[in-house]
PDB file of C-alpha atoms in Angstrom:
ATOM      1  CA  UNK T   1      25.488  96.675  21.450  1.00 84.00           C
ATOM      2  CA  UNK T   2      25.559  93.040  22.575  1.00 87.00           C
ATOM      3  CA  UNK T   3      26.946  94.131  25.943  1.00 89.00           C
ATOM      4  CA  UNK T   4      24.150  96.714  26.277  1.00 94.00           C
ATOM      5  CA  UNK T   5      21.508  94.090  25.579  1.00 96.00           C
ATOM      6  CA  UNK T   6      22.951  91.624  28.100  1.00 97.00           C
ATOM      7  CA  UNK T   7      23.416  94.316  30.756  1.00 96.00           C
ATOM      8  CA  UNK T   8      19.781  95.418  30.457  1.00 98.00           C
ATOM      9  CA  UNK T   9      18.579  91.801  30.400  1.00 98.00           C
ATOM     10  CA  UNK T  10      20.462  91.193  33.655  1.00 98.00           C
ATOM     11  CA  UNK T  11      18.954  94.343  35.143  1.00 98.00           C
ATOM     12  CA  UNK T  12      15.408  93.226  34.331  1.00 98.00           C
ATOM     13  CA  UNK T  13      15.990  89.658  35.556  1.00 98.00           C
ATOM     14  CA  UNK T  14      17.200  91.093  38.870  1.00 98.00           C
ATOM     15  CA  UNK T  15      13.863  92.846  39.298  1.00 97.00           C
ATOM     16  CA  UNK T  16      14.823  96.353  38.259  1.00 98.00           C
ATOM     17  CA  UNK T  17      13.031  98.433  35.630  1.00 98.00           C
ATOM     18  CA  UNK T  18      14.530 100.038  32.575  1.00 98.00           C
ATOM     19  CA  UNK T  19      13.902 103.704  31.844  1.00 98.00           C
ATOM     20  CA  UNK T  20      13.028 105.631  28.689  1.00 98.00           C
ATOM     21  CA  UNK T  21      16.625 106.277  27.625  1.00 98.00           C
ATOM     22  CA  UNK T  22      17.646 102.651  28.140  1.00 98.00           C
ATOM     23  CA  UNK T  23      14.692 101.526  26.047  1.00 98.00           C
ATOM     24  CA  UNK T  24      15.658 104.041  23.359  1.00 97.00           C
ATOM     25  CA  UNK T  25      19.169 102.608  23.403  1.00 97.00           C
ATOM     26  CA  UNK T  26      17.646  99.219  22.611  1.00 97.00           C
ATOM     27  CA  UNK T  27      15.549 100.809  19.866  1.00 97.00           C
ATOM     28  CA  UNK T  28      18.735 102.099  18.214  1.00 96.00           C
ATOM     29  CA  UNK T  29      19.918  98.543  17.593  1.00 95.00           C
ATOM     30  CA  UNK T  30      20.247  97.676  13.893  1.00 92.00           C
ATOM     31  CA  UNK T  31      21.420  94.601  12.056  1.00 90.00           C
ATOM     32  CA  UNK T  32      20.002  91.094  12.049  1.00 91.00           C
ATOM     33  CA  UNK T  33      22.550  89.644  14.484  1.00 93.00           C
ATOM     34  CA  UNK T  34      21.931  92.347  17.089  1.00 96.00           C
ATOM     35  CA  UNK T  35      18.153  92.169  16.718  1.00 96.00           C
ATOM     36  CA  UNK T  36      18.338  88.395  17.109  1.00 96.00           C
ATOM     37  CA  UNK T  37      20.299  88.868  20.331  1.00 97.00           C
ATOM     38  CA  UNK T  38      17.704  91.375  21.560  1.00 98.00           C
ATOM     39  CA  UNK T  39      14.932  88.862  20.834  1.00 97.00           C
ATOM     40  CA  UNK T  40      16.832  86.099  22.634  1.00 97.00           C
ATOM     41  CA  UNK T  41      17.178  88.286  25.723  1.00 98.00           C
ATOM     42  CA  UNK T  42      13.492  89.226  25.621  1.00 98.00           C
ATOM     43  CA  UNK T  43      12.675  85.532  25.370  1.00 98.00           C
ATOM     44  CA  UNK T  44      14.852  84.818  28.417  1.00 98.00           C
ATOM     45  CA  UNK T  45      12.912  87.460  30.349  1.00 98.00           C
ATOM     46  CA  UNK T  46       9.627  85.884  29.251  1.00 98.00           C
ATOM     47  CA  UNK T  47      10.774  82.423  30.355  1.00 98.00           C
ATOM     48  CA  UNK T  48      12.016  83.680  33.724  1.00 98.00           C
ATOM     49  CA  UNK T  49       8.904  85.616  34.708  1.00 98.00           C
ATOM     50  CA  UNK T  50       6.106  83.871  32.781  1.00 98.00           C
ATOM     51  CA  UNK T  51       7.201  80.335  31.994  1.00 97.00           C
ATOM     52  CA  UNK T  52       6.247  78.534  28.781  1.00 97.00           C
ATOM     53  CA  UNK T  53       2.473  78.962  28.831  1.00 97.00           C
ATOM     54  CA  UNK T  54       0.729  80.782  25.985  1.00 97.00           C
ATOM     55  CA  UNK T  55      -2.623  82.447  26.627  1.00 97.00           C
ATOM     56  CA  UNK T  56      -5.159  82.181  23.787  1.00 96.00           C
ATOM     57  CA  UNK T  57      -8.145  84.471  23.462  1.00 95.00           C
ATOM     58  CA  UNK T  58     -10.842  84.761  20.852  1.00 94.00           C
ATOM     59  CA  UNK T  59     -13.069  87.738  20.128  1.00 93.00           C
ATOM     60  CA  UNK T  60     -16.486  88.244  18.583  1.00 93.00           C
ATOM     61  CA  UNK T  61     -17.300  91.386  16.641  1.00 91.00           C
ATOM     62  CA  UNK T  62     -20.553  91.877  18.515  1.00 88.00           C
ATOM     63  CA  UNK T  63     -21.638  95.214  17.043  1.00 92.00           C
ATOM     64  CA  UNK T  64     -20.137  96.488  13.807  1.00 87.00           C
ATOM     65  CA  UNK T  65     -19.746  99.780  12.006  1.00 87.00           C
ATOM     66  CA  UNK T  66     -21.302 103.263  12.241  1.00 85.00           C
ATOM     67  CA  UNK T  67     -18.918 104.344  14.996  1.00 89.00           C
ATOM     68  CA  UNK T  68     -19.087 108.040  15.854  1.00 87.00           C
ATOM     69  CA  UNK T  69     -15.342 108.263  16.555  1.00 87.00           C
ATOM     70  CA  UNK T  70     -12.719 109.264  13.975  1.00 88.00           C
ATOM     71  CA  UNK T  71      -9.850 106.860  14.779  1.00 90.00           C
ATOM     72  CA  UNK T  72      -7.801 107.155  11.595  1.00 92.00           C
ATOM     73  CA  UNK T  73      -7.020 103.439  11.306  1.00 89.00           C
ATOM     74  CA  UNK T  74     -10.497 102.019  11.812  1.00 91.00           C
ATOM     75  CA  UNK T  75     -12.782 100.540   9.169  1.00 87.00           C
ATOM     76  CA  UNK T  76     -15.747 100.845  11.534  1.00 88.00           C
ATOM     77  CA  UNK T  77     -15.672 104.645  11.777  1.00 89.00           C
ATOM     78  CA  UNK T  78     -18.686 106.371  10.229  1.00 87.00           C
ATOM     79  CA  UNK T  79     -16.320 109.183   9.175  1.00 91.00           C
ATOM     80  CA  UNK T  80     -14.851 107.033   6.383  1.00 88.00           C
ATOM     81  CA  UNK T  81     -16.207 105.085   3.431  1.00 87.00           C
ATOM     82  CA  UNK T  82     -15.093 101.495   3.889  1.00 87.00           C
ATOM     83  CA  UNK T  83     -16.582  98.154   2.998  1.00 83.00           C
ATOM     84  CA  UNK T  84     -17.067  97.049   6.595  1.00 83.00           C
ATOM     85  CA  UNK T  85     -20.208  95.097   7.413  1.00 85.00           C
ATOM     86  CA  UNK T  86     -22.691  97.025   9.566  1.00 88.00           C
ATOM     87  CA  UNK T  87     -24.967  95.332  12.120  1.00 89.00           C
ATOM     88  CA  UNK T  88     -26.422  95.913  15.569  1.00 91.00           C
ATOM     89  CA  UNK T  89     -25.711  93.960  18.761  1.00 94.00           C
ATOM     90  CA  UNK T  90     -25.551  90.205  18.240  1.00 94.00           C
ATOM     91  CA  UNK T  91     -27.970  87.850  19.937  1.00 95.00           C
ATOM     92  CA  UNK T  92     -27.318  85.998  23.158  1.00 96.00           C
ATOM     93  CA  UNK T  93     -27.665  82.716  21.288  1.00 97.00           C
ATOM     94  CA  UNK T  94     -25.022  83.622  18.703  1.00 95.00           C
ATOM     95  CA  UNK T  95     -22.568  84.724  21.390  1.00 96.00           C
ATOM     96  CA  UNK T  96     -23.022  81.559  23.455  1.00 96.00           C
ATOM     97  CA  UNK T  97     -22.658  79.364  20.370  1.00 95.00           C
ATOM     98  CA  UNK T  98     -19.351  80.921  19.348  1.00 94.00           C
ATOM     99  CA  UNK T  99     -18.018  80.931  22.912  1.00 95.00           C
ATOM    100  CA  UNK T 100     -18.779  77.217  23.281  1.00 95.00           C
ATOM    101  CA  UNK T 101     -16.966  76.473  20.018  1.00 93.00           C
ATOM    102  CA  UNK T 102     -13.896  78.328  21.247  1.00 92.00           C
ATOM    103  CA  UNK T 103     -14.026  76.634  24.643  1.00 94.00           C
ATOM    104  CA  UNK T 104     -14.152  73.224  22.959  1.00 93.00           C
ATOM    105  CA  UNK T 105     -10.971  74.068  21.027  1.00 92.00           C
ATOM    106  CA  UNK T 106      -9.050  74.983  24.179  1.00 93.00           C
ATOM    107  CA  UNK T 107      -9.153  78.783  23.950  1.00 95.00           C
ATOM    108  CA  UNK T 108      -8.559  80.426  27.352  1.00 96.00           C
ATOM    109  CA  UNK T 109     -10.606  83.623  27.005  1.00 96.00           C
ATOM    110  CA  UNK T 110     -13.609  84.882  25.093  1.00 96.00           C
ATOM    111  CA  UNK T 111     -14.569  88.505  24.508  1.00 96.00           C
ATOM    112  CA  UNK T 112     -17.310  90.514  22.849  1.00 96.00           C
ATOM    113  CA  UNK T 113     -16.088  93.681  21.125  1.00 94.00           C
ATOM    114  CA  UNK T 114     -18.520  96.423  20.120  1.00 93.00           C
ATOM    115  CA  UNK T 115     -18.050  99.430  17.870  1.00 90.00           C
ATOM    116  CA  UNK T 116     -18.677 102.944  19.140  1.00 88.00           C
ATOM    117  CA  UNK T 117     -17.400 105.261  21.841  1.00 88.00           C
ATOM    118  CA  UNK T 118     -19.548 103.358  24.324  1.00 88.00           C
ATOM    119  CA  UNK T 119     -22.774 101.389  24.515  1.00 88.00           C
ATOM    120  CA  UNK T 120     -26.241 102.899  24.405  1.00 87.00           C
ATOM    121  CA  UNK T 121     -28.543 102.690  27.423  1.00 88.00           C
ATOM    122  CA  UNK T 122     -30.508 100.039  25.543  1.00 92.00           C
ATOM    123  CA  UNK T 123     -27.519  97.888  24.580  1.00 94.00           C
ATOM    124  CA  UNK T 124     -25.658  97.801  27.891  1.00 96.00           C
ATOM    125  CA  UNK T 125     -28.367  95.740  29.722  1.00 96.00           C
ATOM    126  CA  UNK T 126     -28.440  93.373  26.742  1.00 97.00           C
ATOM    127  CA  UNK T 127     -24.682  92.840  27.054  1.00 97.00           C
ATOM    128  CA  UNK T 128     -25.118  92.061  30.750  1.00 97.00           C
ATOM    129  CA  UNK T 129     -27.718  89.434  29.839  1.00 97.00           C
ATOM    130  CA  UNK T 130     -25.374  87.898  27.282  1.00 97.00           C
ATOM    131  CA  UNK T 131     -22.594  87.641  29.870  1.00 98.00           C
ATOM    132  CA  UNK T 132     -24.932  86.150  32.460  1.00 97.00           C
ATOM    133  CA  UNK T 133     -25.621  83.370  29.976  1.00 97.00           C
ATOM    134  CA  UNK T 134     -21.932  82.995  29.091  1.00 97.00           C
ATOM    135  CA  UNK T 135     -20.977  82.795  32.759  1.00 96.00           C
ATOM    136  CA  UNK T 136     -23.509  80.005  33.260  1.00 96.00           C
ATOM    137  CA  UNK T 137     -22.705  77.994  30.143  1.00 95.00           C
ATOM    138  CA  UNK T 138     -18.929  78.219  29.620  1.00 95.00           C
ATOM    139  CA  UNK T 139     -15.971  77.846  31.974  1.00 94.00           C
ATOM    140  CA  UNK T 140     -13.271  79.913  30.265  1.00 95.00           C
ATOM    141  CA  UNK T 141     -12.309  83.451  31.283  1.00 97.00           C
ATOM    142  CA  UNK T 142     -14.651  86.199  30.125  1.00 98.00           C
ATOM    143  CA  UNK T 143     -13.372  89.511  28.803  1.00 98.00           C
ATOM    144  CA  UNK T 144     -15.138  92.398  27.086  1.00 97.00           C
ATOM    145  CA  UNK T 145     -14.415  95.556  25.079  1.00 96.00           C
ATOM    146  CA  UNK T 146     -17.218  98.125  25.094  1.00 96.00           C
ATOM    147  CA  UNK T 147     -15.447 101.467  24.783  1.00 95.00           C
ATOM    148  CA  UNK T 148     -15.565 104.217  27.389  1.00 96.00           C
ATOM    149  CA  UNK T 149     -17.507 103.257  30.539  1.00 96.00           C
ATOM    150  CA  UNK T 150     -18.004 104.467  34.094  1.00 96.00           C
ATOM    151  CA  UNK T 151     -17.133 102.836  37.420  1.00 97.00           C
ATOM    152  CA  UNK T 152     -20.709 101.751  38.180  1.00 97.00           C
ATOM    153  CA  UNK T 153     -20.927  99.988  34.828  1.00 97.00           C
ATOM    154  CA  UNK T 154     -17.749  98.076  35.579  1.00 98.00           C
ATOM    155  CA  UNK T 155     -19.224  96.879  38.856  1.00 98.00           C
ATOM    156  CA  UNK T 156     -22.166  95.444  36.912  1.00 98.00           C
ATOM    157  CA  UNK T 157     -19.830  93.774  34.415  1.00 98.00           C
ATOM    158  CA  UNK T 158     -17.844  92.199  37.208  1.00 98.00           C
ATOM    159  CA  UNK T 159     -21.074  90.854  38.731  1.00 97.00           C
ATOM    160  CA  UNK T 160     -21.834  88.927  35.517  1.00 97.00           C
ATOM    161  CA  UNK T 161     -18.393  87.302  35.372  1.00 97.00           C
ATOM    162  CA  UNK T 162     -16.092  89.710  33.528  1.00 97.00           C
ATOM    163  CA  UNK T 163     -12.478  89.225  34.663  1.00 96.00           C
ATOM    164  CA  UNK T 164     -10.677  91.482  32.186  1.00 98.00           C
ATOM    165  CA  UNK T 165     -11.560  94.649  30.293  1.00 98.00           C
ATOM    166  CA  UNK T 166      -9.949  95.474  26.961  1.00 97.00           C
ATOM    167  CA  UNK T 167      -9.359  99.148  26.212  1.00 97.00           C
ATOM    168  CA  UNK T 168      -6.363 100.118  24.065  1.00 97.00           C
ATOM    169  CA  UNK T 169      -4.476 103.358  24.516  1.00 97.00           C
ATOM    170  CA  UNK T 170      -3.509 102.862  20.829  1.00 96.00           C
ATOM    171  CA  UNK T 171      -0.310 104.978  20.910  1.00 97.00           C
ATOM    172  CA  UNK T 172       1.556 107.549  22.994  1.00 98.00           C
ATOM    173  CA  UNK T 173      -0.227 110.545  24.474  1.00 97.00           C
ATOM    174  CA  UNK T 174       1.962 112.814  22.337  1.00 97.00           C
ATOM    175  CA  UNK T 175       0.934 111.154  19.056  1.00 97.00           C
ATOM    176  CA  UNK T 176      -2.664 110.404  19.979  1.00 97.00           C
ATOM    177  CA  UNK T 177      -4.206 113.610  18.579  1.00 96.00           C
ATOM    178  CA  UNK T 178      -2.953 112.613  15.109  1.00 96.00           C
ATOM    179  CA  UNK T 179      -4.943 109.387  15.373  1.00 95.00           C
ATOM    180  CA  UNK T 180      -8.178 110.416  17.103  1.00 95.00           C
ATOM    181  CA  UNK T 181      -9.811 113.784  17.827  1.00 95.00           C
ATOM    182  CA  UNK T 182     -13.323 112.810  18.950  1.00 94.00           C
ATOM    183  CA  UNK T 183     -12.310 111.669  22.422  1.00 93.00           C
ATOM    184  CA  UNK T 184      -9.237 112.281  24.518  1.00 95.00           C
ATOM    185  CA  UNK T 185      -6.332 110.169  25.722  1.00 97.00           C
ATOM    186  CA  UNK T 186      -7.340 111.029  29.271  1.00 97.00           C
ATOM    187  CA  UNK T 187     -10.792 109.517  28.731  1.00 96.00           C
ATOM    188  CA  UNK T 188      -9.115 106.248  27.842  1.00 96.00           C
ATOM    189  CA  UNK T 189      -6.957 106.368  30.955  1.00 97.00           C
ATOM    190  CA  UNK T 190      -9.978 107.275  33.112  1.00 97.00           C
ATOM    191  CA  UNK T 191     -11.812 104.233  31.741  1.00 97.00           C
ATOM    192  CA  UNK T 192      -8.886 101.960  32.606  1.00 98.00           C
ATOM    193  CA  UNK T 193      -8.676 103.378  36.126  1.00 98.00           C
ATOM    194  CA  UNK T 194     -12.428 102.965  36.638  1.00 98.00           C
ATOM    195  CA  UNK T 195     -12.188  99.304  35.642  1.00 98.00           C
ATOM    196  CA  UNK T 196      -9.250  98.752  37.984  1.00 98.00           C
ATOM    197  CA  UNK T 197     -11.136 100.434  40.826  1.00 98.00           C
ATOM    198  CA  UNK T 198     -13.975  97.954  40.249  1.00 98.00           C
ATOM    199  CA  UNK T 199     -11.533  95.051  40.539  1.00 98.00           C
ATOM    200  CA  UNK T 200     -11.337  94.180  36.849  1.00 98.00           C
ATOM    201  CA  UNK T 201      -7.982  93.367  35.230  1.00 98.00           C
ATOM    202  CA  UNK T 202      -6.896  95.382  32.207  1.00 98.00           C
ATOM    203  CA  UNK T 203      -5.920  94.368  28.690  1.00 98.00           C
ATOM    204  CA  UNK T 204      -4.538  97.443  26.947  1.00 98.00           C
ATOM    205  CA  UNK T 205      -2.022  98.016  24.202  1.00 98.00           C
ATOM    206  CA  UNK T 206      -1.870  99.693  20.860  1.00 97.00           C
ATOM    207  CA  UNK T 207      -1.139  99.660  17.162  1.00 97.00           C
ATOM    208  CA  UNK T 208       2.259 100.015  15.544  1.00 97.00           C
ATOM    209  CA  UNK T 209       2.666 101.298  12.020  1.00 97.00           C
ATOM    210  CA  UNK T 210       0.392 104.327  12.432  1.00 97.00           C
ATOM    211  CA  UNK T 211       3.238 106.690  11.550  1.00 96.00           C
ATOM    212  CA  UNK T 212       4.459 106.959  15.123  1.00 97.00           C
ATOM    213  CA  UNK T 213       8.112 107.051  16.152  1.00 97.00           C
ATOM    214  CA  UNK T 214       9.918 104.536  18.339  1.00 97.00           C
ATOM    215  CA  UNK T 215       9.763 107.177  21.068  1.00 98.00           C
ATOM    216  CA  UNK T 216       5.971 106.939  20.844  1.00 98.00           C
ATOM    217  CA  UNK T 217       6.029 103.162  21.175  1.00 98.00           C
ATOM    218  CA  UNK T 218       8.301 103.310  24.198  1.00 98.00           C
ATOM    219  CA  UNK T 219       6.149 106.009  25.809  1.00 98.00           C
ATOM    220  CA  UNK T 220       3.139 103.728  25.312  1.00 98.00           C
ATOM    221  CA  UNK T 221       4.951 100.734  26.830  1.00 98.00           C
ATOM    222  CA  UNK T 222       6.009 102.808  29.848  1.00 98.00           C
ATOM    223  CA  UNK T 223       2.478 104.162  30.341  1.00 98.00           C
ATOM    224  CA  UNK T 224       1.089 100.625  30.292  1.00 98.00           C
ATOM    225  CA  UNK T 225       3.661  99.653  32.938  1.00 98.00           C
ATOM    226  CA  UNK T 226       2.557 102.615  35.043  1.00 98.00           C
ATOM    227  CA  UNK T 227      -1.104 101.545  34.701  1.00 98.00           C
ATOM    228  CA  UNK T 228      -0.175  97.979  35.765  1.00 98.00           C
ATOM    229  CA  UNK T 229      -2.073  96.295  32.947  1.00 98.00           C
ATOM    230  CA  UNK T 230      -2.110  92.491  32.855  1.00 98.00           C
ATOM    231  CA  UNK T 231      -2.208  91.995  29.088  1.00 98.00           C
ATOM    232  CA  UNK T 232      -0.696  94.098  26.280  1.00 98.00           C
ATOM    233  CA  UNK T 233      -2.062  93.429  22.792  1.00 97.00           C
ATOM    234  CA  UNK T 234       0.270  94.601  20.035  1.00 97.00           C
ATOM    235  CA  UNK T 235      -1.533  95.216  16.747  1.00 95.00           C
ATOM    236  CA  UNK T 236       0.200  95.719  13.406  1.00 95.00           C
ATOM    237  CA  UNK T 237      -1.574  98.294  11.264  1.00 95.00           C
ATOM    238  CA  UNK T 238      -3.417  96.613   8.415  1.00 90.00           C
ATOM    239  CA  UNK T 239      -4.179  99.630   6.217  1.00 91.00           C
ATOM    240  CA  UNK T 240      -7.885  99.693   5.322  1.00 89.00           C
ATOM    241  CA  UNK T 241      -9.015 101.215   2.047  1.00 92.00           C
ATOM    242  CA  UNK T 242     -11.059 104.320   2.710  1.00 93.00           C
ATOM    243  CA  UNK T 243      -9.349 105.254   5.983  1.00 95.00           C
ATOM    244  CA  UNK T 244      -6.796 108.097   6.279  1.00 93.00           C
ATOM    245  CA  UNK T 245      -4.013 105.556   6.870  1.00 93.00           C
ATOM    246  CA  UNK T 246      -4.780 103.385   3.837  1.00 92.00           C
ATOM    247  CA  UNK T 247      -1.415 104.232   2.215  1.00 94.00           C
ATOM    248  CA  UNK T 248       0.837 103.757   5.247  1.00 95.00           C
ATOM    249  CA  UNK T 249       3.958 101.755   4.494  1.00 93.00           C
ATOM    250  CA  UNK T 250       4.230  98.287   5.993  1.00 91.00           C
ATOM    251  CA  UNK T 251       6.670  97.769   8.850  1.00 95.00           C
ATOM    252  CA  UNK T 252       9.650  95.489   8.299  1.00 94.00           C
ATOM    253  CA  UNK T 253       9.743  92.141  10.065  1.00 94.00           C
ATOM    254  CA  UNK T 254      12.830  93.289  11.995  1.00 95.00           C
ATOM    255  CA  UNK T 255      11.053  96.387  13.276  1.00 96.00           C
ATOM    256  CA  UNK T 256       8.085  94.336  14.467  1.00 96.00           C
ATOM    257  CA  UNK T 257      10.369  91.896  16.290  1.00 97.00           C
ATOM    258  CA  UNK T 258      12.384  94.719  17.841  1.00 97.00           C
ATOM    259  CA  UNK T 259       9.197  96.389  19.056  1.00 98.00           C
ATOM    260  CA  UNK T 260       7.726  93.330  20.767  1.00 98.00           C
ATOM    261  CA  UNK T 261      11.100  92.532  22.353  1.00 98.00           C
ATOM    262  CA  UNK T 262      11.394  96.028  23.840  1.00 98.00           C
ATOM    263  CA  UNK T 263       7.826  95.822  25.150  1.00 98.00           C
ATOM    264  CA  UNK T 264       8.919  92.656  27.001  1.00 98.00           C
ATOM    265  CA  UNK T 265      11.961  94.402  28.482  1.00 98.00           C
ATOM    266  CA  UNK T 266       9.700  97.194  29.774  1.00 98.00           C
ATOM    267  CA  UNK T 267       6.857  94.915  30.927  1.00 98.00           C
ATOM    268  CA  UNK T 268       8.555  91.657  31.978  1.00 98.00           C
ATOM    269  CA  UNK T 269       5.687  89.974  33.834  1.00 98.00           C
ATOM    270  CA  UNK T 270       2.615  90.637  31.677  1.00 98.00           C
ATOM    271  CA  UNK T 271       0.973  88.858  28.770  1.00 98.00           C
ATOM    272  CA  UNK T 272       2.406  90.331  25.563  1.00 98.00           C
ATOM    273  CA  UNK T 273      -0.312  89.438  23.062  1.00 97.00           C
ATOM    274  CA  UNK T 274      -0.136  89.361  19.267  1.00 95.00           C
ATOM    275  CA  UNK T 275      -3.381  90.839  18.013  1.00 93.00           C
ATOM    276  CA  UNK T 276      -4.670  92.382  14.769  1.00 86.00           C
ATOM    277  CA  UNK T 277      -2.460  92.312  11.701  1.00 87.00           C
ATOM    278  CA  UNK T 278      -0.823  88.970  12.434  1.00 87.00           C
ATOM    279  CA  UNK T 279      -1.335  88.123   8.771  1.00 85.00           C
ATOM    280  CA  UNK T 280       1.278  90.814   8.011  1.00 88.00           C
ATOM    281  CA  UNK T 281       3.967  88.998  10.031  1.00 89.00           C
ATOM    282  CA  UNK T 282       5.847  86.002   8.659  1.00 88.00           C
ATOM    283  CA  UNK T 283       4.130  82.741   9.629  1.00 86.00           C
ATOM    284  CA  UNK T 284       1.504  84.664  11.623  1.00 85.00           C
ATOM    285  CA  UNK T 285       4.111  85.915  14.057  1.00 90.00           C
ATOM    286  CA  UNK T 286       5.863  82.654  14.848  1.00 92.00           C
ATOM    287  CA  UNK T 287       9.208  84.407  15.424  1.00 95.00           C
ATOM    288  CA  UNK T 288       7.549  86.822  17.850  1.00 96.00           C
ATOM    289  CA  UNK T 289       7.061  83.947  20.299  1.00 97.00           C
ATOM    290  CA  UNK T 290      10.856  83.776  20.446  1.00 96.00           C
ATOM    291  CA  UNK T 291      11.013  87.527  21.114  1.00 97.00           C
ATOM    292  CA  UNK T 292       8.976  87.785  24.308  1.00 97.00           C
ATOM    293  CA  UNK T 293       5.391  87.192  23.159  1.00 98.00           C
ATOM    294  CA  UNK T 294       3.372  84.743  25.277  1.00 98.00           C
ATOM    295  CA  UNK T 295      -0.234  85.321  24.212  1.00 97.00           C
ATOM    296  CA  UNK T 296      -2.276  85.824  21.075  1.00 95.00           C
ATOM    297  CA  UNK T 297      -5.721  86.472  19.753  1.00 93.00           C
ATOM    298  CA  UNK T 298      -6.643  83.441  17.666  1.00 91.00           C
ATOM    299  CA  UNK T 299      -9.263  82.953  14.972  1.00 77.00           C
ATOM    300  CA  UNK T 300     -10.591  85.867  12.938  1.00 53.00           C
ATOM    301  CA  UNK T 301     -10.420  89.428  14.260  1.00 51.00           C
ATOM    302  CA  UNK T 302     -12.750  92.358  13.817  1.00 46.00           C
ATOM    303  CA  UNK T 303     -11.948  93.401  10.252  1.00 41.00           C
ATOM    304  CA  UNK T 304      -8.551  91.796   9.594  1.00 49.00           C
ATOM    305  CA  UNK T 305      -7.558  88.175   9.103  1.00 50.00           C
ATOM    306  CA  UNK T 306      -6.161  86.006  11.842  1.00 58.00           C
ATOM    307  CA  UNK T 307      -4.934  82.444  12.197  1.00 73.00           C
ATOM    308  CA  UNK T 308      -7.017  79.352  12.860  1.00 84.00           C
ATOM    309  CA  UNK T 309      -7.052  78.023  16.423  1.00 90.00           C
ATOM    310  CA  UNK T 310      -5.800  74.578  15.384  1.00 89.00           C
ATOM    311  CA  UNK T 311      -2.922  76.126  13.430  1.00 89.00           C
ATOM    312  CA  UNK T 312      -1.951  78.340  16.365  1.00 92.00           C
ATOM    313  CA  UNK T 313      -1.934  75.368  18.727  1.00 93.00           C
ATOM    314  CA  UNK T 314       0.278  73.401  16.317  1.00 93.00           C
ATOM    315  CA  UNK T 315       2.663  76.360  16.030  1.00 94.00           C
ATOM    316  CA  UNK T 316       2.857  76.696  19.810  1.00 95.00           C
ATOM    317  CA  UNK T 317       3.758  73.013  20.134  1.00 96.00           C
ATOM    318  CA  UNK T 318       6.454  73.385  17.460  1.00 96.00           C
ATOM    319  CA  UNK T 319       8.003  76.146  19.561  1.00 96.00           C
ATOM    320  CA  UNK T 320       8.103  73.850  22.632  1.00 95.00           C
ATOM    321  CA  UNK T 321       5.541  76.059  24.342  1.00 97.00           C
ATOM    322  CA  UNK T 322       2.163  75.028  25.687  1.00 96.00           C
ATOM    323  CA  UNK T 323      -1.316  76.493  25.677  1.00 96.00           C
ATOM    324  CA  UNK T 324      -2.443  77.494  29.147  1.00 95.00           C
ATOM    325  CA  UNK T 325      -4.784  74.834  30.524  1.00 92.00           C
ATOM    326  CA  UNK T 326      -8.271  75.906  31.512  1.00 87.00           C
ATOM    327  CA  UNK T 327      -9.029  75.110  35.138  1.00 77.00           C
TER     328      UNK T 327
END
């Protein structure tokens, strides 16, 4: 297995891509020594293509709860009885205040995230006004996650300073119907393509631990490569009481590390970003930064706990990495 890992590392470093079967061969690796070697190779790929910079982003839950969609993992779905807080779109003042705090702590990106399939006709203009103010008052990159949108809406978002749009595929197309039935996989892909057409970069990834197979994870990673996304957030399912997945078994630390390493083999040049569920990984995912990860969401997430910005920066320094400097 060690020879397989090194052969595929060499292939990727020489600019070639690995295919589904090669990725599945990596997924078959078991044993701590072999998984450590896989992580080392993924880290070499990260160093070669991306250097030692770590990209930090922070998100604001800008509209919470009462979502019409039935995503089986989500506390914000109106289909399930959870204890999630429910509120309408946040104010411009609150968004600017939080963004400034994050900028002052050296975070590279700031994003509003809203619940729902998409924004209402009343809320979308309000979001544009918020981002106009953010674009004027802060100097870090602006991202946003508003659900399913159309091309013309992306043009308007770009005009107010949005550089990246977040829209997860969540899992493979084959497994998707077991996770969500109220909108299709194709709608998600159409949204990503509309954003790209408007000149907006894409942040898209998924959740592991939903009950999917490794084949599903690899299919997702390959689809993200095909879509040429710039950032891939990897979430670890944090089972929420009241959702259909509340009793899912936790993934082992080895399986998490193996997954992020294989994502790096498949997508060597992108930001591989630790996202929700970091509290389920030892030391908030510290080992993952030695397995190909080079970005993270920092601070608190939507409905699951994260790590403090100052603690993340200290961890990054301990790993002899550095936070990307804001220009």
